[in-house]
């Protein structure tokens, strides 16, 4: 019996030492100490040992078992340490690698330009209001004196949701909405997105932005309109800026005008930027048509007012000297970071 145990022990030792991984080591443990293991088998066979021999044999078995368990435990620790070391070696961090950059966004030139326009008008006591992008035909056209059959209502120019609802083609419907609320006087600007059925090119997009302006009060005249817009142009493009009002037609204003500013690039001498004319067109404006006031519940005998509409992209393109509108919609951070 003694020899048998010594043989088992020697065999186990050898196999433990040969184990090159935790899995292998566990196999050895099962093979000798497990339920069906060799040493366990010896214990199970104790009933065949002569009674007087049993205590001694039992002691040997226990000693062998204790010794093997100790050896298994020691080897397990060594293998675990080796495995950890190996893992650390493989996962070593190269501190010389360039760090991952945190890409922080940048304010869009449209946003910068809008905030500038808002700052100027808020400084003159205007309120900033908003209207819906999906608008009733009634507000987008009818109440602005644009009746059935007007070319602006053509399907070529307008995105129709149905006969009565459109994607607004201008921010002017906000004028009608604010006037209808009936709180007078009014000094407001209304920035927002507008939609037209246009092909994309360097100066057109089916979706762009406008800033509407509206003032309604007693005794408002064309002189107020001129003074306001001259001041606006100077604040926006520099104090040297001159302003020119050209007669024009808009259905909802009478009289109407288009406003040009002296080219801030050449000061009016004529350059590539202003196409040689010395002037750059920036907005449309006029005195609110009496019929529009009436349709919106305001007495044109008591109140008068002026309105204007500016293209936001146009301002951004001019201010930052960008020559292609498409750049504004691509959201390429290399482009946006410049402003
Ligand atoms: N809504 C006009 C357009 O989109 C621009 C405009 C012109 C607005 C004259 C106005 C205005 O308020 O008075 O072409």
Coordinates of C-alpha atoms and ligand atoms in Angstrom, one line a residue:
X1 CA 0.0 0.0 0.0
X2 CA 2.8 2.3 0.9
X3 CA 4.4 1.8 -2.5
X4 CA 1.2 2.4 -4.3
X5 CA 0.7 5.7 -2.5
X6 CA 4.3 6.7 -3.3
X7 CA 3.8 5.8 -6.9
X8 CA 0.6 7.9 -7.1
X9 CA 2.3 10.8 -5.4
X10 CA 5.3 10.7 -7.7
X11 CA 3.1 10.5 -10.7
X12 CA 0.9 13.4 -9.5
X13 CA 4.0 15.5 -8.7
X14 CA 5.3 14.9 -12.2
X15 CA 2.1 15.9 -13.9
X16 CA 1.7 18.9 -11.7
X17 CA 5.1 20.1 -12.7
X18 CA 4.4 19.5 -16.3
X19 CA 1.2 21.6 -16.2
X20 CA 1.8 24.7 -18.3
X21 CA -1.6 26.3 -17.7
X22 CA -4.4 26.5 -15.1
X23 CA -6.7 24.2 -17.2
X24 CA -4.1 21.5 -17.3
X25 CA -3.5 21.9 -13.6
X26 CA -7.2 21.4 -12.9
X27 CA -7.2 18.3 -15.0
X28 CA -4.5 16.9 -12.8
X29 CA -6.4 17.8 -9.6
X30 CA -9.5 16.0 -10.9
X31 CA -7.5 13.0 -12.0
X32 CA -6.0 12.4 -8.5
X33 CA -8.3 14.1 -6.0
X34 CA -11.6 14.3 -7.8
X35 CA -14.6 12.0 -7.1
X36 CA -13.2 9.4 -9.5
X37 CA -9.6 10.3 -8.9
X38 CA -6.8 7.8 -8.1
X39 CA -6.3 8.8 -4.5
X40 CA -10.0 8.9 -3.9
X41 CA -10.1 5.3 -5.2
X42 CA -7.6 4.3 -2.6
X43 CA -9.7 5.8 0.1
X44 CA -12.8 4.0 -1.2
X45 CA -10.8 0.7 -1.1
X46 CA -10.1 1.1 2.6
X47 CA -12.8 -1.4 3.4
X48 CA -10.5 -4.2 2.0
X49 CA -7.6 -3.2 4.2
X50 CA -7.1 -5.3 7.3
X51 CA -8.7 -3.5 10.3
X52 CA -5.4 -3.1 12.2
X53 CA -3.7 -1.6 9.2
X54 CA -6.5 1.0 8.6
X55 CA -5.3 3.8 10.9
X56 CA -1.9 3.8 9.4
X57 CA -3.0 3.5 5.8
X58 CA -5.6 6.3 6.5
X59 CA -2.9 8.5 7.8
X60 CA -0.7 7.9 4.7
X61 CA -3.6 8.7 2.4
X62 CA -4.3 11.9 4.3
X63 CA -0.7 12.9 4.3
X64 CA -0.4 12.3 0.5
X65 CA -3.6 14.2 -0.1
X66 CA -2.4 17.2 2.0
X67 CA 0.9 17.3 0.3
X68 CA -0.7 17.1 -3.2
X69 CA -3.2 19.8 -2.3
X70 CA -0.4 22.1 -1.1
X71 CA 1.6 21.5 -4.3
X72 CA -1.5 22.1 -6.4
X73 CA -2.2 25.4 -4.6
X74 CA 1.4 26.6 -4.9
X75 CA 1.6 25.7 -8.6
X76 CA -1.8 27.4 -9.2
X77 CA -0.5 30.7 -7.7
X78 CA 2.6 30.5 -9.8
X79 CA 0.6 29.9 -13.0
X80 CA -1.8 32.7 -12.1
X81 CA 1.1 35.2 -11.6
X82 CA 2.7 34.2 -14.9
X83 CA -0.7 34.6 -16.7
X84 CA -1.1 38.1 -15.2
X85 CA 2.4 39.1 -16.2
X86 CA 1.8 37.9 -19.7
X87 CA -1.4 39.8 -19.9
X88 CA 0.2 43.0 -18.6
X89 CA 3.0 42.6 -21.2
X90 CA 0.4 42.3 -24.0
X91 CA -1.7 45.2 -22.8
X92 CA 1.1 47.6 -22.3
X93 CA 0.0 51.2 -22.9
X94 CA 2.1 53.2 -25.4
X95 CA 2.1 56.6 -23.8
X96 CA 3.8 58.1 -26.9
X97 CA 0.7 57.4 -29.1
X98 CA -1.1 60.6 -30.0
X99 CA -4.3 61.1 -27.9
X100 CA -7.8 60.8 -29.4
X101 CA -8.9 64.4 -30.2
X102 CA -12.2 65.6 -28.7
X103 CA -13.9 67.3 -31.6
X104 CA -15.7 70.3 -30.3
X105 CA -18.2 71.8 -32.8
X106 CA -18.3 75.4 -34.0
X107 CA -21.0 77.9 -34.3
X108 CA -22.4 78.0 -37.9
X109 CA -21.9 81.3 -39.9
X110 CA -25.7 81.5 -40.2
X111 CA -26.0 81.4 -36.4
X112 CA -23.2 84.0 -35.9
X113 CA -24.9 86.3 -38.5
X114 CA -28.3 85.8 -36.9
X115 CA -27.1 86.6 -33.4
X116 CA -25.5 89.7 -34.8
X117 CA -28.7 90.8 -36.5
X118 CA -30.7 90.0 -33.3
X119 CA -28.3 92.0 -31.2
X120 CA -28.7 95.0 -33.4
X121 CA -32.5 95.0 -33.4
X122 CA -32.9 94.0 -29.7
X123 CA -30.7 97.1 -29.1
X124 CA -33.4 99.2 -30.9
X125 CA -36.1 97.7 -28.7
X126 CA -37.4 94.9 -31.0
X127 CA -38.7 91.6 -29.8
X128 CA -37.7 88.3 -31.4
X129 CA -40.6 86.1 -32.3
X130 CA -41.1 82.9 -34.2
X131 CA -43.8 81.4 -36.5
X132 CA -44.5 77.9 -37.9
X133 CA -42.5 76.5 -40.8
X134 CA -45.5 74.6 -42.0
X135 CA -48.0 77.4 -42.7
X136 CA -51.5 78.0 -43.9
X137 CA -51.8 79.3 -47.4
X138 CA -54.0 82.0 -45.7
X139 CA -51.0 83.5 -43.8
X140 CA -48.3 82.7 -46.3
X141 CA -50.2 84.3 -49.2
X142 CA -53.8 85.6 -48.8
X143 CA -53.3 87.9 -45.8
X144 CA -50.2 89.3 -47.5
X145 CA -52.2 90.4 -50.5
X146 CA -51.0 87.5 -52.6
X147 CA -54.3 86.3 -54.1
X148 CA -55.2 83.2 -56.1
X149 CA -53.4 83.2 -59.4
X150 CA -50.3 85.1 -58.2
X151 CA -47.1 83.7 -59.7
X152 CA -45.6 83.2 -56.2
X153 CA -48.3 80.6 -55.5
X154 CA -47.2 78.5 -58.5
X155 CA -46.3 74.9 -57.7
X156 CA -43.0 75.6 -59.3
X157 CA -42.1 78.0 -56.4
X158 CA -43.9 76.5 -53.5
X159 CA -44.0 73.1 -51.6
X160 CA -47.6 72.3 -51.0
X161 CA -48.7 70.0 -48.2
X162 CA -52.2 70.2 -49.5
X163 CA -54.3 73.0 -51.1
X164 CA -54.4 75.0 -47.8
X165 CA -51.1 74.2 -46.2
X166 CA -47.6 75.0 -47.5
X167 CA -44.0 75.0 -46.3
X168 CA -43.7 78.8 -45.8
X169 CA -42.0 80.5 -48.7
X170 CA -41.1 83.5 -46.6
X171 CA -41.1 84.7 -43.0
X172 CA -43.7 87.4 -43.9
X173 CA -46.6 85.3 -42.6
X174 CA -45.3 85.9 -39.1
X175 CA -46.2 89.6 -39.7
X176 CA -49.9 88.6 -40.2
X177 CA -49.8 86.3 -37.1
X178 CA -48.4 89.0 -34.9
X179 CA -50.7 91.7 -36.1
X180 CA -53.7 89.5 -35.6
X181 CA -52.8 89.0 -31.9
X182 CA -53.9 92.7 -31.6
X183 CA -51.2 93.9 -29.2
X184 CA -50.0 97.3 -30.4
X185 CA -47.6 98.8 -31.0
X186 CA -45.4 96.2 -32.6
X187 CA -41.6 96.1 -32.9
X188 CA -40.5 92.6 -33.9
X189 CA -38.1 90.6 -35.9
X190 CA -38.9 87.0 -36.9
X191 CA -36.0 84.8 -38.0
X192 CA -36.7 81.4 -39.5
X193 CA -36.4 78.7 -42.1
X194 CA -38.3 79.1 -45.4
X195 CA -38.7 76.8 -48.4
X196 CA -38.9 77.2 -52.1
X197 CA -39.0 74.7 -54.9
X198 CA -35.5 75.7 -56.2
X199 CA -32.7 73.7 -57.5
X200 CA -29.5 73.8 -55.5
X201 CA -26.7 75.9 -56.9
X202 CA -24.2 78.5 -55.6
X203 CA -26.9 81.0 -54.8
X204 CA -30.0 78.9 -54.3
X205 CA -31.3 76.2 -52.0
X206 CA -34.7 74.7 -51.5
X207 CA -34.4 75.6 -47.8
X208 CA -32.9 78.8 -46.5
X209 CA -33.5 81.4 -43.8
X210 CA -35.0 84.9 -43.6
X211 CA -35.3 87.5 -41.0
X212 CA -38.6 89.4 -41.1
X213 CA -39.0 92.8 -39.5
X214 CA -42.2 94.6 -38.6
X215 CA -43.0 97.9 -36.9
X216 CA -46.6 99.1 -36.4
X217 CA -47.4 102.2 -34.4
X218 CA -49.1 105.6 -34.7
X219 CA -47.3 108.0 -37.0
X220 CA -44.8 105.6 -38.5
X221 CA -43.4 106.9 -41.8
X222 CA -41.1 105.9 -44.6
X223 CA -38.5 108.1 -42.8
X224 CA -38.6 105.7 -39.8
X225 CA -38.0 102.8 -42.2
X226 CA -35.1 104.6 -43.9
X227 CA -33.5 105.6 -40.6
X228 CA -33.9 102.1 -39.1
X229 CA -32.4 100.2 -42.0
X230 CA -29.6 102.7 -42.5
X231 CA -28.6 102.2 -38.9
X232 CA -28.9 98.4 -39.3
X233 CA -26.6 98.5 -42.3
X234 CA -24.0 100.6 -40.6
X235 CA -24.0 98.3 -37.5
X236 CA -23.7 95.2 -39.6
X237 CA -21.2 96.3 -42.3
X238 CA -19.4 99.2 -40.7
X239 CA -20.1 102.9 -40.0
X240 CA -19.0 104.0 -43.5
X241 CA -21.7 102.0 -45.1
X242 CA -24.1 104.0 -47.4
X243 CA -27.6 102.8 -48.1
X244 CA -29.7 103.2 -51.3
X245 CA -33.4 102.6 -51.6
X246 CA -34.6 101.5 -55.0
X247 CA -38.3 101.4 -55.8
X248 CA -39.6 97.9 -56.1
X249 CA -42.9 95.9 -55.8
X250 CA -44.0 93.6 -53.0
X251 CA -47.7 92.8 -52.7
X252 CA -47.9 93.4 -49.0
X253 CA -46.1 96.8 -48.9
X254 CA -46.9 100.1 -50.6
X255 CA -44.6 101.8 -51.4
X256 CA -42.0 99.1 -51.6
X257 CA -38.2 99.3 -52.0
X258 CA -35.1 97.1 -52.3
X259 CA -32.2 98.2 -50.3
X260 CA -28.6 98.2 -51.5
X261 CA -25.6 98.9 -49.3
X262 CA -22.3 100.4 -50.6
X263 CA -19.8 97.6 -51.2
X264 CA -17.8 97.2 -47.9
X265 CA -15.0 95.6 -49.9
X266 CA -14.2 98.5 -52.3
X267 CA -16.2 101.3 -50.5
X268 CA -18.3 101.8 -53.6
X269 CA -15.7 102.1 -56.3
X270 CA -16.6 98.8 -57.9
X271 CA -14.9 95.5 -57.5
X272 CA -15.3 91.8 -58.2
X273 CA -17.3 91.5 -55.0
X274 CA -20.0 94.0 -56.0
X275 CA -19.7 93.0 -59.7
X276 CA -18.3 96.4 -60.5
X277 CA -21.5 98.3 -59.4
X278 CA -20.3 99.5 -56.0
X279 CA -23.6 98.4 -54.5
X280 CA -24.8 95.1 -53.0
X281 CA -28.5 94.3 -52.6
X282 CA -29.4 93.1 -49.1
X283 CA -33.1 93.3 -48.5
X284 CA -36.7 94.1 -49.4
X285 CA -38.9 96.5 -47.5
X286 CA -41.8 98.9 -47.6
X287 CA -44.7 100.5 -45.7
X288 CA -47.3 97.9 -44.7
X289 CA -50.1 97.9 -47.2
X290 CA -53.4 99.3 -45.7
X291 CA -55.3 96.3 -47.0
X292 CA -52.9 94.0 -45.1
X293 CA -53.4 96.0 -41.9
X294 CA -57.2 95.7 -42.4
X295 CA -57.1 92.0 -43.1
X296 CA -55.2 91.6 -39.8
X297 CA -57.6 93.7 -37.8
X298 CA -55.7 96.9 -37.6
X299 CA -57.2 100.3 -38.5
X300 CA -55.0 101.8 -41.3
X301 CA -56.4 105.3 -40.5
X302 CA -55.0 105.1 -37.0
X303 CA -51.9 102.9 -37.4
X304 CA -49.1 102.7 -40.0
X305 CA -46.0 100.6 -40.2
X306 CA -43.1 99.3 -42.1
X307 CA -41.8 95.8 -42.8
X308 CA -38.6 94.3 -44.2
X309 CA -37.2 90.9 -45.1
X310 CA -33.6 89.9 -45.1
X311 CA -32.0 86.7 -46.4
X312 CA -29.9 85.3 -43.6
X313 CA -27.6 83.3 -45.8
X314 CA -27.0 86.4 -48.0
X315 CA -25.8 88.3 -44.9
X316 CA -23.6 85.4 -43.8
X317 CA -22.1 85.0 -47.3
X318 CA -21.4 88.7 -47.6
X319 CA -20.1 89.2 -44.1
X320 CA -17.7 86.2 -44.3
X321 CA -17.0 86.5 -48.0
X322 CA -18.1 83.0 -48.8
X323 CA -18.8 82.6 -52.6
X324 CA -20.9 79.4 -52.6
X325 CA -24.0 79.0 -50.5
X326 CA -23.7 75.2 -50.6
X327 CA -20.7 75.4 -48.3
X328 CA -23.2 76.6 -45.6
X329 CA -25.1 73.3 -45.7
X330 CA -22.3 70.8 -45.8
X331 CA -21.3 71.1 -42.2
X332 CA -17.7 70.4 -42.9
X333 CA -16.0 71.5 -39.7
X334 CA -12.8 72.5 -41.6
X335 CA -15.0 75.1 -43.3
X336 CA -17.0 76.1 -40.2
X337 CA -14.0 76.5 -38.0
X338 CA -12.9 79.6 -40.0
X339 CA -15.6 81.9 -38.7
Ligands
LIG1 N1 -40.9 88.2 -48.2 C1 -40.2 88.8 -49.2 C2 -39.5 87.8 -50.0 O1 -39.3 86.7 -49.6 C3 -39.2 89.8 -48.6 C4 -39.8 91.0 -48.1 C5 -39.9 92.1 -48.9 C6 -40.3 91.0 -46.8 C7 -40.5 93.3 -48.4 C8 -40.9 92.2 -46.3 C9 -41.0 93.3 -47.1 O2 -41.3 92.3 -45.1 O3 -41.6 94.4 -46.6 O4 -39.0 88.1 -51.1

